[in-house]
mmCIF file as gemmi writes it, N, C-alpha and C atoms, coordinates in Angstrom:
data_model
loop_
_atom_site.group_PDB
_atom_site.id
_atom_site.type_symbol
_atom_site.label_atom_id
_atom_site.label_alt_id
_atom_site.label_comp_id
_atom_site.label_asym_id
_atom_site.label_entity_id
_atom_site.label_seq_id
_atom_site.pdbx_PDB_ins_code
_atom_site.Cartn_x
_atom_site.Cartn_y
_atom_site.Cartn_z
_atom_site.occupancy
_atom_site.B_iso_or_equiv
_atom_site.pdbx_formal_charge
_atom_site.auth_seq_id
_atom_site.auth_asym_id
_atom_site.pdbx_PDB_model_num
ATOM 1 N N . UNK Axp A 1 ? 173.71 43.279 -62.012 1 0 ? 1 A 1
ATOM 2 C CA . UNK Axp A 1 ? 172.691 42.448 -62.585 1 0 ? 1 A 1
ATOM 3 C C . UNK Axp A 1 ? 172.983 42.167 -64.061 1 0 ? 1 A 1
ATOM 4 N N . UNK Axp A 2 ? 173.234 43.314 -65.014 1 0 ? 2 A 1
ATOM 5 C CA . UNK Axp A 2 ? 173.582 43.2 -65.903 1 0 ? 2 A 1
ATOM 6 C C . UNK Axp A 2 ? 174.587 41.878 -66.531 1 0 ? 2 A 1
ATOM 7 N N . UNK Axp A 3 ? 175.363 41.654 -65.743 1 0 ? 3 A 1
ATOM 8 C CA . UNK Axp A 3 ? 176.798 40.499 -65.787 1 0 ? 3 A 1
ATOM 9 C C . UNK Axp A 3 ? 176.085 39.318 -65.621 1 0 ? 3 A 1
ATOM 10 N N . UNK Axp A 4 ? 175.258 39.28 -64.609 1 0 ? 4 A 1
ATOM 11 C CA . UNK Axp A 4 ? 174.421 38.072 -64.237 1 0 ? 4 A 1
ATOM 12 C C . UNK Axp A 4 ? 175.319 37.448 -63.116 1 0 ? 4 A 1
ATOM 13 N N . UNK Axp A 5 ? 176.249 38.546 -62.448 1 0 ? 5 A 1
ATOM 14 C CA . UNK Axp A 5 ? 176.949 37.788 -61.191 1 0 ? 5 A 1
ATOM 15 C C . UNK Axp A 5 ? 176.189 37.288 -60.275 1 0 ? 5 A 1
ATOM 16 N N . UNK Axp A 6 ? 174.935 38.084 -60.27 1 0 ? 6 A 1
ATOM 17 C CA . UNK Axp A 6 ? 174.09 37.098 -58.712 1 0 ? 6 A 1
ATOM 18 C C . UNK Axp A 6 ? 173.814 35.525 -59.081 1 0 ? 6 A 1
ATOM 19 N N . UNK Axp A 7 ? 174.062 35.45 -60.204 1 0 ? 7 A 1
ATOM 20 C CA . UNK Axp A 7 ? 173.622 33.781 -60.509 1 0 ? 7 A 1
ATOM 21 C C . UNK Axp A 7 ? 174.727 33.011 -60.275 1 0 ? 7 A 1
ATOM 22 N N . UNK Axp A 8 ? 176.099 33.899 -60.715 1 0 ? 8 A 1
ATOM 23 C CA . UNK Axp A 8 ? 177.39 33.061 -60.369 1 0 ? 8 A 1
ATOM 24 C C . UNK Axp A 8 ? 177.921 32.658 -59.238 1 0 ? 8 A 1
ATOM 25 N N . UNK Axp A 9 ? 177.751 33.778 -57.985 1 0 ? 9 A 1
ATOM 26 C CA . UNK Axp A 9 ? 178.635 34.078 -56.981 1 0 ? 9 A 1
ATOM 27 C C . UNK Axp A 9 ? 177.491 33.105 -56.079 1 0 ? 9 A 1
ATOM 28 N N . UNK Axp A 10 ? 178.08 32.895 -55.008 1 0 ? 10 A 1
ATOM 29 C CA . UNK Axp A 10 ? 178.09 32.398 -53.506 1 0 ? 10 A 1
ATOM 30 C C . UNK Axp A 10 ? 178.635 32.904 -52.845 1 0 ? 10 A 1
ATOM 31 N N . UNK Axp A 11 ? 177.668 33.842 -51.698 1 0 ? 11 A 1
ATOM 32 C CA . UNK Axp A 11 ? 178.355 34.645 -50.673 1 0 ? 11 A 1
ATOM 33 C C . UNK Axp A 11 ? 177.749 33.9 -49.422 1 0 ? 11 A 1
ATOM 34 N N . UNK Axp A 12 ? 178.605 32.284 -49.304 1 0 ? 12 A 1
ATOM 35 C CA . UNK Axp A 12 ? 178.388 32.519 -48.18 1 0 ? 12 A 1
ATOM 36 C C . UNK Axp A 12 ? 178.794 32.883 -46.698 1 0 ? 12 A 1
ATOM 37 N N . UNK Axp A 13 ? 180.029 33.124 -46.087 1 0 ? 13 A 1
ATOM 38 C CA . UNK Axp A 13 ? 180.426 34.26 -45.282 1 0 ? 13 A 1
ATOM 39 C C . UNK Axp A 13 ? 180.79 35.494 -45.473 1 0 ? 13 A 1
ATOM 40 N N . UNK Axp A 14 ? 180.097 36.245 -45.994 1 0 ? 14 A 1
ATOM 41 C CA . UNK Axp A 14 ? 179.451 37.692 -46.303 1 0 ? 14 A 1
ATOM 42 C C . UNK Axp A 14 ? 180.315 38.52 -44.906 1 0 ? 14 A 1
ATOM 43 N N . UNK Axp A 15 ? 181.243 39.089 -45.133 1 0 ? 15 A 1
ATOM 44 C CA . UNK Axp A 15 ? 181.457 39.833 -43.964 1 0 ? 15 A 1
ATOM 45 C C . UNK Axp A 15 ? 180.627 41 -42.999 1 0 ? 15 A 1
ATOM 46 N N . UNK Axp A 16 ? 179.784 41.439 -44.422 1 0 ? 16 A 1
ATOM 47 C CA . UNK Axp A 16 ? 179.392 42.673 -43.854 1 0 ? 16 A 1
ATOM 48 C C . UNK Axp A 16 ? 177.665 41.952 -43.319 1 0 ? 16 A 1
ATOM 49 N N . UNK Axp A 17 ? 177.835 41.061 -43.555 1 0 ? 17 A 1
ATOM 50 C CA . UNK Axp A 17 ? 176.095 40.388 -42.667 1 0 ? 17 A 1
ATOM 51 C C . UNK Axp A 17 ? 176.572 39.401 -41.477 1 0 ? 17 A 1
ATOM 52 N N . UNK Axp A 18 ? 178.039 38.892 -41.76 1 0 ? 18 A 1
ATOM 53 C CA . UNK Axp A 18 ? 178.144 37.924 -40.266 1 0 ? 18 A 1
ATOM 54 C C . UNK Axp A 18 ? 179.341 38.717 -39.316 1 0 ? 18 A 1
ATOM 55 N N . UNK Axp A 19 ? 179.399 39.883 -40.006 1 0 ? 19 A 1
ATOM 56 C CA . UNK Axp A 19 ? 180.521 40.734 -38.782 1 0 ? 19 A 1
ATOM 57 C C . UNK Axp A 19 ? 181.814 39.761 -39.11 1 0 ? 19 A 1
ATOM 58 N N . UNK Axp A 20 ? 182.11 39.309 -40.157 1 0 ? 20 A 1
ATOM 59 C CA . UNK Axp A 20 ? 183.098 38.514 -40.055 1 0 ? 20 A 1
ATOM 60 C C . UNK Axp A 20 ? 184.024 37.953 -38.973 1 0 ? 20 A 1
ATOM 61 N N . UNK Axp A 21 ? 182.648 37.125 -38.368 1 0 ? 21 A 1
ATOM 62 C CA . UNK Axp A 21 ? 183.344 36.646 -37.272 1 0 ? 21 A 1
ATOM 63 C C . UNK Axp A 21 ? 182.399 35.168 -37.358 1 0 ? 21 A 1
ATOM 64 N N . UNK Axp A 22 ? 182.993 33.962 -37.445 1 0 ? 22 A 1
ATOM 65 C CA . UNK Axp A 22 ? 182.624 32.574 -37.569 1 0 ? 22 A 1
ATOM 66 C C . UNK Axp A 22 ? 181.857 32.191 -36.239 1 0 ? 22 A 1
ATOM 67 N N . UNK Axp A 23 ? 180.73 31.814 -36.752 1 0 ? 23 A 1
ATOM 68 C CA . UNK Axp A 23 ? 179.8 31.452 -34.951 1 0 ? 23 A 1
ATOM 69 C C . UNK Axp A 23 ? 178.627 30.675 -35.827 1 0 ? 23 A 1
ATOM 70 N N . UNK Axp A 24 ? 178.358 29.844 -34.575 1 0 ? 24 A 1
ATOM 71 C CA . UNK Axp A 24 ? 177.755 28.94 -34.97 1 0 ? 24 A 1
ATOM 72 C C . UNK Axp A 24 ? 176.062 29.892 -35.098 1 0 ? 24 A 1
ATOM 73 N N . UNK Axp A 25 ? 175.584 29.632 -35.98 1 0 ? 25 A 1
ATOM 74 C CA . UNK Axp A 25 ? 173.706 29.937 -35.965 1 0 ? 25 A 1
ATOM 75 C C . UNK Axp A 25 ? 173.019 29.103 -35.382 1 0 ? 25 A 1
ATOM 76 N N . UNK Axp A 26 ? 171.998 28.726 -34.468 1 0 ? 26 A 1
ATOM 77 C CA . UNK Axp A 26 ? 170.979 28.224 -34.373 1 0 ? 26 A 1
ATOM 78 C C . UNK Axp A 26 ? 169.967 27.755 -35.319 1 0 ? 26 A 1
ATOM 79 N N . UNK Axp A 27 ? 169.701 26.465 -35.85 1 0 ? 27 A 1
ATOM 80 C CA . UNK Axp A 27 ? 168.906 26.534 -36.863 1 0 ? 27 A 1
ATOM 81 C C . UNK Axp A 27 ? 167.495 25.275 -36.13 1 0 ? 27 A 1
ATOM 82 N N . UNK Axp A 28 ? 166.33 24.716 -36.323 1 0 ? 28 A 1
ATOM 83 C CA . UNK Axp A 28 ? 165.477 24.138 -35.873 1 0 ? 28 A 1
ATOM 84 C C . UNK Axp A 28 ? 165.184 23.349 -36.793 1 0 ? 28 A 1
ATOM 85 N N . UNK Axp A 29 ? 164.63 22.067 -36.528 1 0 ? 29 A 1
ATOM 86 C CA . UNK Axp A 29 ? 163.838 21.123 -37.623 1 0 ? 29 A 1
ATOM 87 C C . UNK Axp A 29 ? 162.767 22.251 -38.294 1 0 ? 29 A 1
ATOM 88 N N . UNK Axp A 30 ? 162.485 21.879 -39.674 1 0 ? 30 A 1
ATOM 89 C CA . UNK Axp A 30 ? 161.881 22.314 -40.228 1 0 ? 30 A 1
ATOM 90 C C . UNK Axp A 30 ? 160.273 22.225 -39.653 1 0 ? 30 A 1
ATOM 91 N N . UNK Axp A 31 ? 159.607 23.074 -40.254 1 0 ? 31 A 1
ATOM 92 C CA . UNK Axp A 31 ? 158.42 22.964 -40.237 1 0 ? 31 A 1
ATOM 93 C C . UNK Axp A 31 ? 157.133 22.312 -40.77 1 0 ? 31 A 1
ATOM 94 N N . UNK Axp A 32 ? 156.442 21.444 -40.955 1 0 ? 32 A 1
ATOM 95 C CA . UNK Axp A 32 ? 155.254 21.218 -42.045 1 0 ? 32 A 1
ATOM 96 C C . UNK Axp A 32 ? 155.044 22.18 -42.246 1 0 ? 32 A 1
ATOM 97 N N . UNK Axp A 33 ? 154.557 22.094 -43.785 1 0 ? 33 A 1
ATOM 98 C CA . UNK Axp A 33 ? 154.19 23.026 -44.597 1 0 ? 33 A 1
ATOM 99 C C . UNK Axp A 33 ? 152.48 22.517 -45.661 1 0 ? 33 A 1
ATOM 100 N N . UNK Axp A 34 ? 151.331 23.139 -45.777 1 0 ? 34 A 1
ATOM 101 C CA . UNK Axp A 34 ? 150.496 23.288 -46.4 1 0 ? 34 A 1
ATOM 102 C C . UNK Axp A 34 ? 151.152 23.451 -47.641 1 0 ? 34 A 1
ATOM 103 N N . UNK Axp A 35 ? 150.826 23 -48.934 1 0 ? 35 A 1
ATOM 104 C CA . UNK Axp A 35 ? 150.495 23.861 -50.241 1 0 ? 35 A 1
ATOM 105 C C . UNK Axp A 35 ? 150.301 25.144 -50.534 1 0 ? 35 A 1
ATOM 106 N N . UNK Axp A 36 ? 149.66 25.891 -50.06 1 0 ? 36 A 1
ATOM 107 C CA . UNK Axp A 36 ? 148.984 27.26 -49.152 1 0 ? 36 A 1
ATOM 108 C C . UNK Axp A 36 ? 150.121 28.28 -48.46 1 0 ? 36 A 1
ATOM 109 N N . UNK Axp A 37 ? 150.762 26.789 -47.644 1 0 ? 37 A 1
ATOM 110 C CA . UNK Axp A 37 ? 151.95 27.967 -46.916 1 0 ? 37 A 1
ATOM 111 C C . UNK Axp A 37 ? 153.267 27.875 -47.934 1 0 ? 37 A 1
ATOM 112 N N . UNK Axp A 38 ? 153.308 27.018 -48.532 1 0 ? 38 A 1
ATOM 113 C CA . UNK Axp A 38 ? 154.54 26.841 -49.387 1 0 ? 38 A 1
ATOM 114 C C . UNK Axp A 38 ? 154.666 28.056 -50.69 1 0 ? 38 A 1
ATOM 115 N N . UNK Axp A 39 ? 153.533 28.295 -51.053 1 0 ? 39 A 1
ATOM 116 C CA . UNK Axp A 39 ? 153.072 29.109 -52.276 1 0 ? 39 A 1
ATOM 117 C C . UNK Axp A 39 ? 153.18 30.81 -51.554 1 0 ? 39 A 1
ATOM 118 N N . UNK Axp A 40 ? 153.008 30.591 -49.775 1 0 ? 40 A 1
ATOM 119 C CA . UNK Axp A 40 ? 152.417 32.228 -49.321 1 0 ? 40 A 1
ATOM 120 C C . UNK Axp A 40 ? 154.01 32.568 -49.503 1 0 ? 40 A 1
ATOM 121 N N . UNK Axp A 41 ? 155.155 31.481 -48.818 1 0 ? 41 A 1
ATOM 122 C CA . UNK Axp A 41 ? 156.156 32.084 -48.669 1 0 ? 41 A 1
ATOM 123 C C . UNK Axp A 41 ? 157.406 31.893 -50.101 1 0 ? 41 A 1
ATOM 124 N N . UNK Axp A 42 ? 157.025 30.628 -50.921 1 0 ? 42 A 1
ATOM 125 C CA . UNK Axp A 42 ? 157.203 31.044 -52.619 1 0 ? 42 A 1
ATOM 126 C C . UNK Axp A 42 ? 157.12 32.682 -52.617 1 0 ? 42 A 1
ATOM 127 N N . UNK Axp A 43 ? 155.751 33.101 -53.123 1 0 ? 43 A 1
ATOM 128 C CA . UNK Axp A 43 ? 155.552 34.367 -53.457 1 0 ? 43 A 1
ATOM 129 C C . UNK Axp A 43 ? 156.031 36.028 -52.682 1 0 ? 43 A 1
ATOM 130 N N . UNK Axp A 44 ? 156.335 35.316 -51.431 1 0 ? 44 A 1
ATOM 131 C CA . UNK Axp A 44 ? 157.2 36.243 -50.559 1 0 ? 44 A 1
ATOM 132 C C . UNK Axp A 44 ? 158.816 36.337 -50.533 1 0 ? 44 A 1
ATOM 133 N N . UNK Axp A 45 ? 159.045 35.479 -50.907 1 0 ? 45 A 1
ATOM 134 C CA . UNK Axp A 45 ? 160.586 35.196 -51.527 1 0 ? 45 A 1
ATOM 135 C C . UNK Axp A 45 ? 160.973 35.797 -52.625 1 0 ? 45 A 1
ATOM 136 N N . UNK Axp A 46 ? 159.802 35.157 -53.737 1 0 ? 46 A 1
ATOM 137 C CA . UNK Axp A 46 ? 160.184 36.316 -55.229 1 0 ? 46 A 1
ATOM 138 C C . UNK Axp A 46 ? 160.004 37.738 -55.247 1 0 ? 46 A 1
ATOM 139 N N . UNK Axp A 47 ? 158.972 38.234 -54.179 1 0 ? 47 A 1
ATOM 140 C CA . UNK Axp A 47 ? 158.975 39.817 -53.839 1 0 ? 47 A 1
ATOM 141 C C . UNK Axp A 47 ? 159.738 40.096 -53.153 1 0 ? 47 A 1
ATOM 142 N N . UNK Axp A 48 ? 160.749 39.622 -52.431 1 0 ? 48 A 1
ATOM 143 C CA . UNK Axp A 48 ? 161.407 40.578 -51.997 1 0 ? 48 A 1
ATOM 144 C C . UNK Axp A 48 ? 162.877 40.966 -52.715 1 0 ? 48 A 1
ATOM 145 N N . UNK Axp A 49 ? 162.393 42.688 -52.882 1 0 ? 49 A 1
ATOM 146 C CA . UNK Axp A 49 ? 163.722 43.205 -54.025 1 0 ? 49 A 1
ATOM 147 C C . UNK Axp A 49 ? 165.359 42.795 -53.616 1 0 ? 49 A 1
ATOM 148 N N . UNK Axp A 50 ? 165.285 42.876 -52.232 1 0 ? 50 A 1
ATOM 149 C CA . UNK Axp A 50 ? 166.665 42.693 -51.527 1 0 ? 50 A 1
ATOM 150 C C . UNK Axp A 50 ? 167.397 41.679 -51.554 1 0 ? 50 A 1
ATOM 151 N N . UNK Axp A 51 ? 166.505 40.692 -51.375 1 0 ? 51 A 1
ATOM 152 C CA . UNK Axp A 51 ? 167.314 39.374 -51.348 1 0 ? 51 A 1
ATOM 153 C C . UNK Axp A 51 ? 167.535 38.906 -53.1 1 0 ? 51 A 1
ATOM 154 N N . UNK Axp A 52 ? 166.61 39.908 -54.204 1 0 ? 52 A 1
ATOM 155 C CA . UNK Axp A 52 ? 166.892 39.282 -55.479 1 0 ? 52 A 1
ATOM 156 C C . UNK Axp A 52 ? 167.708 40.456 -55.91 1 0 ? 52 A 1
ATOM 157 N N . UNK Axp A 53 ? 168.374 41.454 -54.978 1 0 ? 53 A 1
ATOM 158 C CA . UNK Axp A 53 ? 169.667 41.906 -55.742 1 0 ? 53 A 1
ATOM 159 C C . UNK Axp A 53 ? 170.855 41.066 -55.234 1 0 ? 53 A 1
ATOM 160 N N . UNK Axp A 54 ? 170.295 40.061 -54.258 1 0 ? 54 A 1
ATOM 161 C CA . UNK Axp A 54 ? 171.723 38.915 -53.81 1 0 ? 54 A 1
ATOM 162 C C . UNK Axp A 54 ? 171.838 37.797 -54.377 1 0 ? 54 A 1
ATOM 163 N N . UNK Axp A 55 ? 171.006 37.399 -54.556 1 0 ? 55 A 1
ATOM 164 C CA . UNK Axp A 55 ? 171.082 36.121 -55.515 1 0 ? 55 A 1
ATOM 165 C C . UNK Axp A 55 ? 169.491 35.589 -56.194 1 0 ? 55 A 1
ATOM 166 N N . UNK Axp A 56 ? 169.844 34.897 -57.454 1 0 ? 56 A 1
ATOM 167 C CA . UNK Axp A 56 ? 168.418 34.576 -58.236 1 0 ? 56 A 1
ATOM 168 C C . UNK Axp A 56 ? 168.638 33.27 -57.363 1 0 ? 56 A 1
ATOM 169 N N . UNK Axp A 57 ? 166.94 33.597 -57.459 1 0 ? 57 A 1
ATOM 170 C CA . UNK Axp A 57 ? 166.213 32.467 -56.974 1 0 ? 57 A 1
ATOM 171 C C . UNK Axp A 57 ? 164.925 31.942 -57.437 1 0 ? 57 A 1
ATOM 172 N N . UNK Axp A 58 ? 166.045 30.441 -58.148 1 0 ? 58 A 1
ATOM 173 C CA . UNK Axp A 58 ? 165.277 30.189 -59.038 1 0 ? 58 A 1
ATOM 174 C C . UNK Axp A 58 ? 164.557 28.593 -58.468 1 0 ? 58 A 1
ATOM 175 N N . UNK Axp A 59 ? 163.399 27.756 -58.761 1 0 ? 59 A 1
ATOM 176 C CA . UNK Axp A 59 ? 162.949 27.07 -58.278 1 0 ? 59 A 1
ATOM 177 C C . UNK Axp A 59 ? 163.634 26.429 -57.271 1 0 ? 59 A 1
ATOM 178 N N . UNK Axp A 60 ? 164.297 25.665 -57.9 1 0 ? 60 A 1
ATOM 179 C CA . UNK Axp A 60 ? 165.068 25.033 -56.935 1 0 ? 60 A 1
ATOM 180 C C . UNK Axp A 60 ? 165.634 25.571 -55.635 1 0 ? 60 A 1
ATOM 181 N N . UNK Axp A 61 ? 165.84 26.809 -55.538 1 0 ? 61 A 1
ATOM 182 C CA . UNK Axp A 61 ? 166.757 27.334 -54.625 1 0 ? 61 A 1
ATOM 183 C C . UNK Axp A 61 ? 165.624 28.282 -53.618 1 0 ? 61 A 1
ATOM 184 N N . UNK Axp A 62 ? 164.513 28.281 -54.305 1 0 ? 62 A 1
ATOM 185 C CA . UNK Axp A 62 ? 163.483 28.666 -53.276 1 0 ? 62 A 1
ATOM 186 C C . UNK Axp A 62 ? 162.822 27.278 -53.099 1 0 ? 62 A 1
ATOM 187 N N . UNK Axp A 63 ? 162.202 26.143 -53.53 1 0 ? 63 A 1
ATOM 188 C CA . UNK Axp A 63 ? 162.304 25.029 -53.096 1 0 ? 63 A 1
ATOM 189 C C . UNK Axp A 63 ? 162.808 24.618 -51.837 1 0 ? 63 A 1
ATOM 190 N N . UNK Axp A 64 ? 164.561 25.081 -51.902 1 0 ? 64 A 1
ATOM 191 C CA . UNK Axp A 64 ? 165.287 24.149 -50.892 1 0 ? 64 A 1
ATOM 192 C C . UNK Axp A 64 ? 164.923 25.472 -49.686 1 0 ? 64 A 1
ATOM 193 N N . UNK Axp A 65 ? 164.71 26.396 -49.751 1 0 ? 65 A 1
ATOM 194 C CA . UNK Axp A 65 ? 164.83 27.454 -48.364 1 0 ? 65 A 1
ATOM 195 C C . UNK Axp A 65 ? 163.188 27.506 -47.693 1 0 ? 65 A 1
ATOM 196 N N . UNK Axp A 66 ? 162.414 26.779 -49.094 1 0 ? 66 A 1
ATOM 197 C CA . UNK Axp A 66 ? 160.833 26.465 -47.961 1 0 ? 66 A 1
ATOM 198 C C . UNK Axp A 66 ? 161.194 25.427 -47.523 1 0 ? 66 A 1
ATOM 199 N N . UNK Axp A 67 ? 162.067 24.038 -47.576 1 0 ? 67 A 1
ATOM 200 C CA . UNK Axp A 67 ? 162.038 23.142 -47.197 1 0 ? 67 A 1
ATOM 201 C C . UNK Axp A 67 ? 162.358 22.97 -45.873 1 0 ? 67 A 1
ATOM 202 N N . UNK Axp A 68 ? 163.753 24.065 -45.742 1 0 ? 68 A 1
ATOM 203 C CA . UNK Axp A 68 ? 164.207 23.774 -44.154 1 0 ? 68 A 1
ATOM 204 C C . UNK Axp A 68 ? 163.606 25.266 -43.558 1 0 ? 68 A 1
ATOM 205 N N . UNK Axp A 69 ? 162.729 25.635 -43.698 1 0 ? 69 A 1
ATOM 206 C CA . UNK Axp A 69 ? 162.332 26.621 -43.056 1 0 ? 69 A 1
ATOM 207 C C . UNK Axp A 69 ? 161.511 26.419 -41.479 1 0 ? 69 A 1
ATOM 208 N N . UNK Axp A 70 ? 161.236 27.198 -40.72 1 0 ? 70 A 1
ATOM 209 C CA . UNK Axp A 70 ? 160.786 26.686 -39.81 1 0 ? 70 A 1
ATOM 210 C C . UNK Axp A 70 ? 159.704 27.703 -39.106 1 0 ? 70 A 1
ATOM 211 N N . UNK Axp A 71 ? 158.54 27.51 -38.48 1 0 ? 71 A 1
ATOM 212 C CA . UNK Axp A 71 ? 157.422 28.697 -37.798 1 0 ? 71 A 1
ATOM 213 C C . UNK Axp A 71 ? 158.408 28.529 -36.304 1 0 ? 71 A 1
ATOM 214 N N . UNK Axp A 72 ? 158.371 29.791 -36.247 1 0 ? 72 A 1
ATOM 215 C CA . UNK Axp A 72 ? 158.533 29.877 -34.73 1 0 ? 72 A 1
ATOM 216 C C . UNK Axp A 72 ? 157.233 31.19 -34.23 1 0 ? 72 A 1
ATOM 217 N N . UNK Axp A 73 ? 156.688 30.942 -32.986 1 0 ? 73 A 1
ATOM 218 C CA . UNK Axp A 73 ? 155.869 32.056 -32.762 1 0 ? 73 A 1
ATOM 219 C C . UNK Axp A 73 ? 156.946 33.06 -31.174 1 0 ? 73 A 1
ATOM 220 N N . UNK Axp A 74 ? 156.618 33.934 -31.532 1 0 ? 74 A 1
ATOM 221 C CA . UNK Axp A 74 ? 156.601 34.959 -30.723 1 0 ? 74 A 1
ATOM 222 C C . UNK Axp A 74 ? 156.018 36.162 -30.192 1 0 ? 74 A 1
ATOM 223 N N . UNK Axp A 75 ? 156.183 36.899 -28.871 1 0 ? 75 A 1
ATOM 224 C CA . UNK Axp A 75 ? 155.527 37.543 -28.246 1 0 ? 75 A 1
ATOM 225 C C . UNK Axp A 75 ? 155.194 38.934 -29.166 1 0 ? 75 A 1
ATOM 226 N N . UNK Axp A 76 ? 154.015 39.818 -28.911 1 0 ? 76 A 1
ATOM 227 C CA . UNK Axp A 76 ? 154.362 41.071 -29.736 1 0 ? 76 A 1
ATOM 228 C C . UNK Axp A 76 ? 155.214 41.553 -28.769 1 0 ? 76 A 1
ATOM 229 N N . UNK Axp A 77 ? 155.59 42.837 -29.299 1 0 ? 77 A 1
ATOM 230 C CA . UNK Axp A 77 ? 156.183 43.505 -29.088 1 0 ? 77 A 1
ATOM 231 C C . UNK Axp A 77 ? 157.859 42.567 -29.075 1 0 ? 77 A 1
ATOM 232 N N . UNK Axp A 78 ? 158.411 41.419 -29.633 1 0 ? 78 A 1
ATOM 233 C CA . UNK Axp A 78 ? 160.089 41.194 -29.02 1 0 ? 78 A 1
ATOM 234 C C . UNK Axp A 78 ? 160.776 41.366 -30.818 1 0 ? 78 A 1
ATOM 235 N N . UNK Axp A 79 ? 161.864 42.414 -30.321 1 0 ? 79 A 1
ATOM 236 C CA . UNK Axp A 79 ? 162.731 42.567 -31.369 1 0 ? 79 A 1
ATOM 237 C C . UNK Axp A 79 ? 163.342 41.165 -32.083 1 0 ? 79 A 1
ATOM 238 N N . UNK Axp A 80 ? 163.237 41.073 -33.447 1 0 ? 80 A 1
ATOM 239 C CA . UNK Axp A 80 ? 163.444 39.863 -34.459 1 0 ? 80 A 1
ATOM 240 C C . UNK Axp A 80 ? 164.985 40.455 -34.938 1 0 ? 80 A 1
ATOM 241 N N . UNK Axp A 81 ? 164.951 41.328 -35.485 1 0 ? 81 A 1
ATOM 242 C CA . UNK Axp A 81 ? 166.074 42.046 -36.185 1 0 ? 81 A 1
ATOM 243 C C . UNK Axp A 81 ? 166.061 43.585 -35.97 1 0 ? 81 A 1
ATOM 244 N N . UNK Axp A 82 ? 167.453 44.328 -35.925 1 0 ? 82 A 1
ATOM 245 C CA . UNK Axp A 82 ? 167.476 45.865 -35.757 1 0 ? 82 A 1
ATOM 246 C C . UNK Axp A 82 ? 168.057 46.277 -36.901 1 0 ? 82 A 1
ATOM 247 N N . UNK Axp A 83 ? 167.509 46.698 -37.413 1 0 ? 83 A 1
ATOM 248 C CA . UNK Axp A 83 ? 168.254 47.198 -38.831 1 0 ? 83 A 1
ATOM 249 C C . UNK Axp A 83 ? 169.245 47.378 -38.479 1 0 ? 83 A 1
ATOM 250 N N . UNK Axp A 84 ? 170.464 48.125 -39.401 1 0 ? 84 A 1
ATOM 251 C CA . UNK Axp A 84 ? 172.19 48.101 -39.182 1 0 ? 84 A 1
ATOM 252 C C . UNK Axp A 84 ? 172.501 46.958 -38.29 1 0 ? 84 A 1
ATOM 253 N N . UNK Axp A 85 ? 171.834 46.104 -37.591 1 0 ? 85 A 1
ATOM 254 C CA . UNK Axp A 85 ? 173.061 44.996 -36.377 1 0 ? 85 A 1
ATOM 255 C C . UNK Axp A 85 ? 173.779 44.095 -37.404 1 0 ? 85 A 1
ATOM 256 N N . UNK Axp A 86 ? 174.788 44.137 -37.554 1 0 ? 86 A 1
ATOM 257 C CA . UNK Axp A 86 ? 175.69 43.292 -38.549 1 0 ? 86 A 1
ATOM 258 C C . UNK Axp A 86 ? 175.668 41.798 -38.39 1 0 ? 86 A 1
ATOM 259 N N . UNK Axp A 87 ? 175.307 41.296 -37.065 1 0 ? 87 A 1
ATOM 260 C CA . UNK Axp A 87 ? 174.474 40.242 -36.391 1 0 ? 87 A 1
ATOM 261 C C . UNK Axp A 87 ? 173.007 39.702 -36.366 1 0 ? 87 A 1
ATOM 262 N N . UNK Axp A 88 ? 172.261 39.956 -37.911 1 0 ? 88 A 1
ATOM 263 C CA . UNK Axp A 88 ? 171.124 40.438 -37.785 1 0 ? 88 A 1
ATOM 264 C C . UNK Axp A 88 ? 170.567 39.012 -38.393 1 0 ? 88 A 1
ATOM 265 N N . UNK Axp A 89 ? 171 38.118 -37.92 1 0 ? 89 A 1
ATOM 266 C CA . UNK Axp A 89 ? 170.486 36.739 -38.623 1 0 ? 89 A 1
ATOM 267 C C . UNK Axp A 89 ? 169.458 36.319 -37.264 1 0 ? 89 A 1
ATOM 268 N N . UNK Axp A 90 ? 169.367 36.488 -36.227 1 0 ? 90 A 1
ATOM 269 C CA . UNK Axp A 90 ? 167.993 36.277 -35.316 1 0 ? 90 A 1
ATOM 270 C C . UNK Axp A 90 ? 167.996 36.56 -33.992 1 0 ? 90 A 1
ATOM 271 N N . UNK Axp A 91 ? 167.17 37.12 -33.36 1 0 ? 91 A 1
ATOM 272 C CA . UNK Axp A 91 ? 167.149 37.677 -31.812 1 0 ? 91 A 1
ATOM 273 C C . UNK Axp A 91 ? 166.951 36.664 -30.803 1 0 ? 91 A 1
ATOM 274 N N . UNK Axp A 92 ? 165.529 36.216 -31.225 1 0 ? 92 A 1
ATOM 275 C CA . UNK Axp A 92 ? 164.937 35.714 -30.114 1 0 ? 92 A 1
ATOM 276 C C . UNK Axp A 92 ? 165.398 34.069 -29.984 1 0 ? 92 A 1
């Protein structure tokens, strides 16, 4: 943090999050978004410590990740992510 590398770097094929292995993701049209929901998941973005020891995220760049974001609903109980799966970008 100190260096300010999270502002420099771009990790985006990260070995140790895509198993370094090239595959396509699934991604969906975005979602409408409220004012309301844009601000719930703004403020859920800047709290989370993990993703801001990977990179700052600064308007713009939380901007662009509410933009293409998307609701999907699911059942209780169905696994989303397992902690350690090195494949852990989406289950269902």
């Amino acid at each position: 943090q100190e260096l300010g590398l999270n502002e420099k770097l771009q990790f985006a094929n990260r070995s140790a999050v895509g198993a370094g292995v090239a595959r396509k993701v699934e991604t969906k049209e975005p979602s409408p978004k409220t004012a309301e929901d844009r601000k719930c998941i703004e403020t859920a973005l800047k709290n989370n410590e993990n993703l801001q020891t990977m990179v700052t995220l600064d308007d713009a760049r939380i901007k662009g990740m509410i933009d293409v974001a998307w609701k999907e609903e699911v059942q209780p109980g169905t696994e989303i992510i397992t902690e350690g799966d090195l494949n852990a970008d989406r289950k269902c």
